Backbone as a ProteinNet text record, in pm:
[ID]
protein_1_A
[PRIMARY]
MKKYKLLLVTVMLLAFSFAKAQEKIVWEISSGDTAQQRILFRQINNVLTAAPDTKIEVVFHGFAIFAVLNDTGYFHQQILQAHKKGVVIAACNNSLKSRNISKDRVIPEATIVPVSILEIAAKQREGWSYIKAE
[TERTIARY]
10840.2	10697.9	10700.7	10808.1	10823.6	10757.4	10778.6	10728.3	10598.9	10529.9	10388.4	10305.4	10383.9	10302	10313.1	10420	10427.4	10331	10356.8	10232	10062.2	10051.9	9930.6	9893.6	9990.2	9969.8	9934.9	10015.3	10014.7	9859.2	9827.5	9694.2	9584.4	9589.3	9467.9	9487	9625.1	9602.1	9546.5	9573.5	9507.4	9364	9336.5	9177.3	9093.2	9168.2	9116.6	9087.3	9222.1	9213.1	9118.9	9064.9	8976	8851.3	8815.6	8718.7	8667.3	8765.5	8754.3	8743	8761.4	8775.4	8629.3	8684.6	8552.4	8486.9	8372.9	8289.5	8271.6	8274	8268.8	8196.2	8076.5	7989.6	8003	7964.7	7918.7	7787.9	7694.3	7593	7570.4	7515.7	7430.9	7332.7	7255.5	7135.4	7097.3	7025.6	7021.1	6882.7	6779.6	6623.1	6563	6486.2	6432.5	6299.4	6277.4	6167.5	6166.7	6094.7	6117.3	6112.4	6023.8	5990.1	6123.8	6190.1	6317.3	6456.2	6437.5	6500	6484.1	6368.5	6282.3	6381.2	6351.1	6424	6583.8	6622.2	6783.6	6803.7	6764.7	6806.5	6747.8	6651.8	6603.4	6715.7	6780.9	6869.2	7008.4	7040.6	7130.6	7138.1	7015.9	7004.8	7021.5	6978.1	6941.9	7101.9	7170.3	7334.3	7419.5	7378.3	7445.8	7402.6	7290.4	7242.8	7295.4	7314.4	7390.1	7521.2	7579	7725.6	7776.9	7769	7805.3	7913.7	8031.8	8125.5	8154.5	8066.7	8047.5	8065.8	8197.9	8190.3	8108.8	8014.6	7943	7954.3	7955.6	7919.7	7805.9	7757.9	7637.2	7656.4	7659.4	7665.6	7540	7477.3	7346.4	7388	7314.7	7373.3	7205.3	7185.5	7064.4	6983.7	6868.3	6747.4	6750.4	6828.5	6858.6	6941.9	7012.4	7078.4	7029.9	6882	6777.1	6769.7	6765.1	6770.8	6899.3	6990.3	7123.2	7097.8	7020.1	6967.9	6943.5	6980.7	6921.2	6775.9	6722.5	6600.8	6476.3	6532.9	6443	6494.3	6545.5	6576.6	6460.8	6370.1	6304.7	6322.9	6466.1	6501	6629.2	6607.2	6685.2	6770.6	6653.3	6682.4	6767.5	6725.5	6770.6	6944.2	6960.4	7075.4	7175.3	7105.1	7165.1	7235.2	7106.1	7146.6	7260.5	7234.2	7334.3	7464.5	7484.8	7611.3	7676.3	7590.9	7608.4	7713.6	7651.1	7697.4	7800.5	7866.8	7988.4	7956.5	7839	7818.3	7859.9	7933.2	7969.5	7853.1	7806.8	7741.4	7792.2	7808.8	7847	7738.8	7795.6	7665.9	7766.2	7705.8	7784.5	7784.4	7916.2	7911.7	7830.4	7857.6	7827.4	7681.5	7604.2	7467.6	7393.9	7486.7	7479.3	7471.4	7596.6	7616.9	7511.3	7464.1	7404.7	7236.2	7199.4	7080.3	7089.7	7202.3	7245.8	7226.8	7248.3	7233	7389.4	7367.7	7489	7529.5	7675	7698.7	7681.8	7640.8	7591.1	7488	7382.8	7270.1	7266.2	7395.9	7420.9	7458.3	7382.7	7400.8	7526.5	7566.4	7704	7761.2	7665.5	7742.9	7742.1	7744.1	7778.3	7908.8	7966.3	8110	8071.9	8123.7	8072.8	8193.6	8181.4	8280.8	8246.8	8360.9	8342	8253.3	8264.8	8209.7	8134.7	8031.8	7970.2	8036	8031.3	8082.6	8246.2	8279.1	8411	8480.4	8390.7	8376.1	8346.5	8233.2	8215.7	8318.7	8361.7	8464.8	8611.4	8626.5	8750.3	8709.7	8588.9	8585.6	8590.3	8550.4	8521	8690.8	8772.4	8899.6	8983.5	8918	8990	8931.7	8805.5	8766.8	8606.9	8566.1	8426.2	8331.3	8228.8	8127.6	8044.1	7978.6	7866.2	7745.3	7642.8	7517.5	7440.2	7341.1	7244.8	7134.2	7110.7	6969.6	6861.2	6744.2	6616.7	6517.7
17865.9	17888.8	17820.8	17774.4	17674.9	17587.1	17480.6	17380.7	17411	17479.6	17493.8	17520.8	17580	17572.7	17432.8	17368.2	17241.8	17135.6	17163	17065.8	17102.3	17229.3	17265.9	17217.2	17249.6	17176.8	17044.6	16965.5	16803.8	16759.3	16836.5	16821.7	16846.2	16959.4	16994.1	16895.3	16822.4	16729	16621	16574.7	16439.4	16471.2	16557.9	16612.9	16579.9	16649.3	16646.3	16478.8	16403.3	16283.1	16189.9	16199.5	16146.8	16194.2	16338.4	16358.1	16276.8	16293.6	16228.4	16052.2	16019	15876.4	15805.7	15671.2	15630.2	15531.6	15555.2	15445.3	15326.5	15238.2	15119.5	15039	15002.5	14956	14769.7	14698.9	14570.2	14546.4	14486.9	14477.4	14339.8	14328.8	14181.1	14156.4	14024.4	14010.1	13901.5	13842.8	13693.9	13656.2	13754.5	13739	13665.9	13567.7	13507.8	13582.2	13684.1	13775.5	13864.2	13830.7	13905.2	14051.3	14097	14257.9	14291.1	14236.6	14303	14284.5	14181.5	14158.7	14305.9	14337.6	14451.2	14550.3	14585.5	14720.4	14713.9	14600.8	14608	14639.8	14584	14613.1	14763.9	14805	14969.6	15046.3	15004.1	15095.7	15091.8	14967.9	14948.1	15054.5	15048.3	15122.4	15302.1	15305.9	15455.9	15503.4	15423.5	15445.5	15453.1	15371.9	15369.8	15467.2	15511.2	15662.4	15765.6	15777	15909.6	15926.9	15797.5	15781.4	15649.7	15681	15541.2	15460.2	15531.5	15475.3	15390.7	15369.3	15322.4	15144.8	15081.1	14965.2	14889.8	14779.4	14734.3	14577.8	14517.9	14353.5	14326.7	14241.6	14198.6	14044	14038.7	13884.5	13818.5	13744.4	13643	13518.1	13527.2	13385.1	13358	13273.5	13250.6	13192.7	13242.6	13223.6	13317.7	13396.7	13487.6	13415.3	13303.7	13193.3	13167.9	13151.4	13102.3	13199.2	13344.9	13421.6	13428.7	13356.7	13385.2	13218.3	13141.6	13005.2	13005.9	12948.6	12921	12915.4	12815.7	12777.8	12849.7	12903.8	12973.6	13133.9	13156	13338.5	13405.6	13476	13559.9	13706.3	13727.4	13861.8	13836.4	13742.4	13684.6	13854.6	13913.4	14000.9	14115.8	14131.6	14309.6	14220.7	14088.8	14052.9	14085.3	14007.9	14044.3	14204.9	14269.8	14427	14459.1	14444.4	14478.3	14462	14331.7	14254.8	14321.7	14329.7	14432.5	14582.8	14591.4	14759.2	14734.4	14604.2	14586.7	14532.8	14532.6	14480	14336.5	14319.3	14157.3	14115.4	13984.1	13912.7	13782.6	13783.9	13684.2	13581.9	13462.3	13327.6	13295.2	13269	13197.5	13040.8	12996.9	12832.9	12757.4	12813.9	12789.6	12770	12839.4	12858.9	12765.4	12744	12620.4	12476.4	12486.4	12353.6	12299.3	12400.4	12357.2	12350.6	12353.2	12341.5	12243.7	12174.6	12062.7	12114.3	12215.2	12272.8	12290.3	12204.5	12191.4	12349.8	12377.6	12478.4	12501.3	12405.1	12398.9	12497.8	12499.6	12584.4	12696.2	12769.3	12896.6	12959.9	13099.1	13135	13176.2	13189.4	13184.5	13328.6	13422.7	13574.7	13577.2	13490.9	13492.8	13417.7	13475.8	13450.3	13358.9	13261.2	13212.9	13180.2	13244.9	13304.5	13183.4	13155.6	13028.1	13059.7	13176.2	13220.6	13371.3	13412	13552.9	13622.6	13615.8	13697.2	13730.5	13622.3	13657.5	13734	13739.6	13812.8	13932.7	13973.6	14096	14176.7	14083.3	14141.7	14190.3	14081	14114.9	14254.7	14287.2	14408.2	14510.9	14511.5	14582.7	14625.6	14551.5	14556.8	14658.9	14641.2	14706.5	14853.4	14895.9	15021.2	15039.5	14903.5	14919.6	14974	15042.6	15070.8	14924.9	14920	14801	14807.6	14768.3	14790.8	14673.2	14644.5	14544.9	14543.7	14475.6	14456.2	14421.5	14521.4	14445.1	14520.7
16318.9	16233.3	16120.4	16070.4	15951.8	16036.2	16125.8	16172	16176.8	16204.1	16264.2	16115.9	16010.4	15878	15803.8	15822.1	15792.4	15860.2	15949.6	16054.5	16001.1	15989.9	15925	15800.7	15711.1	15553.6	15586.1	15663	15663.7	15729.3	15818.4	15893.6	15782	15704.4	15632.7	15524.3	15486	15340	15406.6	15548.6	15581.2	15618.3	15652.5	15642.4	15524.6	15424.4	15285.6	15234.9	15246.9	15233.8	15308.2	15422.2	15503.8	15429.2	15421.6	15337.3	15190.6	15151.7	14980.8	15000.2	15116.1	15158.6	15078.8	15004.3	14989.4	15064.2	15058.2	15175.8	15153	15280	15249.5	15362.8	15322.2	15415.6	15392.5	15489.2	15510.2	15592	15496.5	15565.4	15607.4	15694.8	15763.8	15730.3	15723.3	15691.7	15738.7	15836.3	15898.1	15891.8	15853.8	15856.2	15720.2	15724.1	15619.3	15542.1	15621	15599.1	15489.5	15386.1	15278.3	15265.1	15363.2	15377.2	15420.7	15490.3	15567.6	15455.2	15361.4	15228	15148.6	15109.2	15017.5	15074.3	15211	15275.3	15243.8	15243	15226	15087	14994.1	14864.7	14825.7	14882.1	14861.5	14920.6	15037.2	15106.6	15048.7	14969.4	14889.6	14769.9	14704.7	14570.6	14611.1	14738.1	14791.6	14797.1	14881	14874.3	14739.8	14712	14530.6	14426.9	14475.8	14402.9	14425.5	14588.1	14635.5	14619.7	14626.5	14652.1	14546.1	14413.3	14305.5	14354.2	14418.1	14448.1	14548.8	14632.8	14749	14756.5	14846.6	14827.1	14919.8	14890.3	14948.7	14954.8	15062.5	15062.1	15166.1	15111.3	15188.5	15227	15350.9	15415.3	15469.3	15365.7	15440.8	15494.4	15622.7	15695.9	15786.7	15861.2	15924.6	15791.8	15853.1	15744.2	15605.3	15620.8	15475.2	15385.1	15403	15332.6	15207.9	15239.7	15098.8	15017.2	15060.9	14936	14831.3	14876	14759.5	14715.8	14699.5	14671.4	14505.4	14409.3	14298.4	14283.7	14364.5	14368.4	14460.8	14566.8	14623.8	14678.4	14588	14604.5	14546.5	14648.3	14586.4	14520.7	14593	14520.1	14426	14344.3	14270.6	14166.8	14107.1	14028.4	14074.1	14196.2	14265.4	14302.6	14326.6	14363.6	14246.5	14108.9	14020.7	13984.4	13992	13929.7	14060.5	14179.8	14283.1	14255.1	14213.7	14197.2	14067.2	13953.1	13866.5	13889.4	13977.6	14047.1	14124.2	14131.4	14231.2	14368.4	14379.3	14543	14566	14656.6	14680.8	14764.6	14731	14783.3	14844.3	14975	15051.8	15119.2	15133.2	15164	15261.1	15384.1	15498	15461.7	15487.5	15449.6	15596.4	15698	15841.2	15818.6	15749.2	15743.3	15660.3	15556.9	15461	15523.1	15586.4	15637.8	15735.7	15798.3	15964.5	15893.9	15772.5	15706.4	15589.4	15577.9	15484.9	15317.3	15293.1	15162.6	15110.3	14977.7	14906.1	14827.6	14844.9	14786.9	14637.3	14573.2	14426	14422.2	14521.9	14536	14534.3	14563.6	14579.8	14446.4	14436.1	14300.1	14274	14153.3	14103.2	14145	14140.4	14184.1	14331	14405.9	14562.1	14571.4	14672.5	14745.9	14868.5	14888.5	14990.7	15094.5	15210	15315.3	15413.5	15491.4	15586.8	15711.2	15801.5	15898.3	15847.9	15860.4	15847.3	15927.4	16075	16154.3	16168	16109.1	16102	15989	15879.1	15749.5	15788.3	15897.7	15902.9	15994.8	16106.1	16201.3	16106.4	16012.1	15909.5	15833.8	15796.1	15706.6	15804.2	15944.5	16032.6	16062.7	16102.9	16100	15990.5	15874.6	15751.7	15747.1	15816.5	15822.9	15768.3	15727.7	15660.7	15788.6	15762	15854.1	15855.2	15943	15989	16015.7	15896.6	15934.3	15949.3	16033.9	16043.7	15990.5	15898.6	15782.1	15920.8	15952	16008.2	15978.6
[MASK]
++++++++++++++++++++++++++++++++++++++++++++++++++++++++++++++++++++++++++++++++++++++++++++++++++++++++++++++++++++++++++++++++++++++

Protein backbone atom coordinates (compact mmCIF):
# COMPACT_ATOMS: atom_id res chain seq x y z
CA MET A 1 0.00 0.00 0.00
CA LYS A 2 2.87 2.39 0.78
CA LYS A 3 4.24 1.84 -2.73
CA TYR A 4 0.94 2.90 -4.28
CA LYS A 5 0.71 6.01 -2.10
CA LEU A 6 4.26 7.00 -3.03
CA LEU A 7 3.50 6.40 -6.70
CA LEU A 8 0.31 8.45 -6.46
CA VAL A 9 2.11 11.34 -4.75
CA THR A 10 4.88 11.23 -7.38
CA VAL A 11 2.37 11.28 -10.23
CA MET A 12 0.48 14.18 -8.65
CA LEU A 13 3.69 16.18 -8.17
CA LEU A 14 4.69 15.57 -11.78
CA ALA A 15 1.26 16.60 -13.02
CA PHE A 16 1.42 19.77 -10.93
CA SER A 17 4.89 20.64 -12.22
CA PHE A 18 3.75 20.19 -15.84
CA ALA A 19 0.72 22.37 -15.19
CA LYS A 20 2.96 25.11 -13.80
CA ALA A 21 5.52 24.80 -16.62
CA GLN A 22 6.34 27.98 -18.47
CA GLU A 23 5.06 28.19 -22.02
CA LYS A 24 7.72 28.47 -24.71
CA ILE A 25 6.72 29.40 -28.26
CA VAL A 26 8.84 29.72 -31.38
CA TRP A 27 7.09 31.62 -34.18
CA GLU A 28 8.22 31.37 -37.78
CA ILE A 29 7.51 34.14 -40.25
CA SER A 30 8.67 34.13 -43.84
CA SER A 31 6.19 36.52 -45.44
CA GLY A 32 7.01 40.09 -46.32
CA ASP A 33 3.28 40.90 -46.18
CA THR A 34 2.83 43.67 -43.62
CA ALA A 35 -0.73 42.51 -42.88
CA GLN A 36 0.62 39.13 -41.75
CA GLN A 37 3.37 40.81 -39.76
CA ARG A 38 0.81 43.05 -38.04
CA ILE A 39 -1.19 39.95 -37.06
CA LEU A 40 1.98 38.33 -35.70
CA PHE A 41 2.70 41.26 -33.38
CA ARG A 42 -0.93 41.38 -32.25
CA GLN A 43 -0.77 37.65 -31.42
CA ILE A 44 2.48 38.11 -29.49
CA ASN A 45 0.90 40.92 -27.47
CA ASN A 46 -2.20 38.81 -26.81
CA VAL A 47 -0.07 35.93 -25.52
CA LEU A 48 2.08 38.16 -23.32
CA THR A 49 -1.01 39.89 -21.92
CA ALA A 50 -2.59 36.56 -20.98
CA ALA A 51 0.64 34.86 -19.89
CA PRO A 52 3.43 37.41 -19.29
CA ASP A 53 6.00 34.74 -18.38
CA THR A 54 5.77 33.05 -21.78
CA LYS A 55 9.12 32.72 -23.53
CA ILE A 56 8.84 33.69 -27.19
CA GLU A 57 11.26 33.61 -30.09
CA VAL A 58 10.30 34.88 -33.54
CA VAL A 59 12.39 33.61 -36.45
CA PHE A 60 12.35 35.93 -39.47
CA HIS A 61 13.42 34.45 -42.79
CA GLY A 62 12.56 34.64 -46.47
CA PHE A 63 10.97 37.97 -47.37
CA ALA A 64 10.22 38.63 -43.69
CA ILE A 65 13.95 39.30 -43.21
CA PHE A 66 13.30 42.87 -44.40
CA ALA A 67 11.26 43.46 -41.22
CA VAL A 68 14.42 43.22 -39.09
CA LEU A 69 16.56 45.61 -41.11
CA ASN A 70 17.35 49.12 -39.89
CA ASP A 71 16.25 50.79 -43.09
CA THR A 72 13.27 48.71 -44.26
CA GLY A 73 11.46 47.48 -41.15
CA TYR A 74 7.87 48.71 -41.10
CA PHE A 75 7.23 47.40 -37.55
CA HIS A 76 10.39 48.58 -35.87
CA GLN A 77 8.51 49.99 -32.84
CA GLN A 78 6.57 46.74 -32.34
CA ILE A 79 9.83 44.77 -32.53
CA LEU A 80 11.42 47.06 -29.95
CA GLN A 81 8.42 46.71 -27.62
CA ALA A 82 8.42 42.92 -27.99
CA HIS A 83 12.17 42.79 -27.40
CA LYS A 84 11.77 44.85 -24.20
CA LYS A 85 9.26 42.23 -23.01
CA GLY A 86 11.85 39.49 -23.53
CA VAL A 87 10.88 38.29 -26.99
CA VAL A 88 13.90 36.99 -28.89
CA ILE A 89 14.05 38.30 -32.45
CA ALA A 90 16.02 35.94 -34.70
CA ALA A 91 17.16 36.77 -38.23
CA CYS A 92 18.16 33.99 -40.61
CA ASN A 93 21.68 34.39 -41.95
CA ASN A 94 20.84 32.28 -45.02
CA SER A 95 18.08 34.74 -45.91
CA LEU A 96 20.52 37.62 -45.54
CA LYS A 97 23.13 35.90 -47.71
CA SER A 98 20.69 34.91 -50.44
CA ARG A 99 19.62 38.54 -50.78
CA ASN A 100 23.16 39.97 -50.48
CA ILE A 101 22.19 41.85 -47.31
CA SER A 102 24.98 42.84 -44.94
CA LYS A 103 24.60 41.80 -41.30
CA ASP A 104 25.29 45.44 -40.44
CA ARG A 105 21.79 46.32 -41.66
CA VAL A 106 20.12 44.05 -39.09
CA ILE A 107 18.64 45.85 -36.10
CA PRO A 108 20.75 45.48 -32.94
CA GLU A 109 17.87 43.83 -31.06
CA ALA A 110 17.97 40.84 -33.42
CA THR A 111 20.08 37.74 -33.03
CA ILE A 112 21.40 36.30 -36.27
CA VAL A 113 20.96 32.54 -36.50
CA PRO A 114 22.76 30.50 -39.17
CA VAL A 115 19.70 28.65 -40.57
CA SER A 116 16.10 29.43 -39.62
CA ILE A 117 14.81 25.87 -40.00
CA LEU A 118 17.59 24.46 -37.81
CA GLU A 119 16.84 27.11 -35.17
CA ILE A 120 13.17 26.14 -35.16
CA ALA A 121 13.98 22.42 -35.04
CA ALA A 122 16.34 22.99 -32.09
CA LYS A 123 13.63 24.85 -30.20
CA GLN A 124 11.15 22.05 -30.85
CA ARG A 125 13.65 19.48 -29.52
CA GLU A 126 13.86 21.63 -26.37
CA GLY A 127 10.07 21.42 -25.94
CA TRP A 128 9.04 24.72 -27.51
CA SER A 129 5.67 24.92 -29.29
CA TYR A 130 5.90 25.85 -32.97
CA ILE A 131 3.64 28.40 -34.64
CA LYS A 132 3.78 29.35 -38.32
CA ALA A 133 2.70 32.96 -38.79
CA GLU A 134 0.35 33.30 -41.75
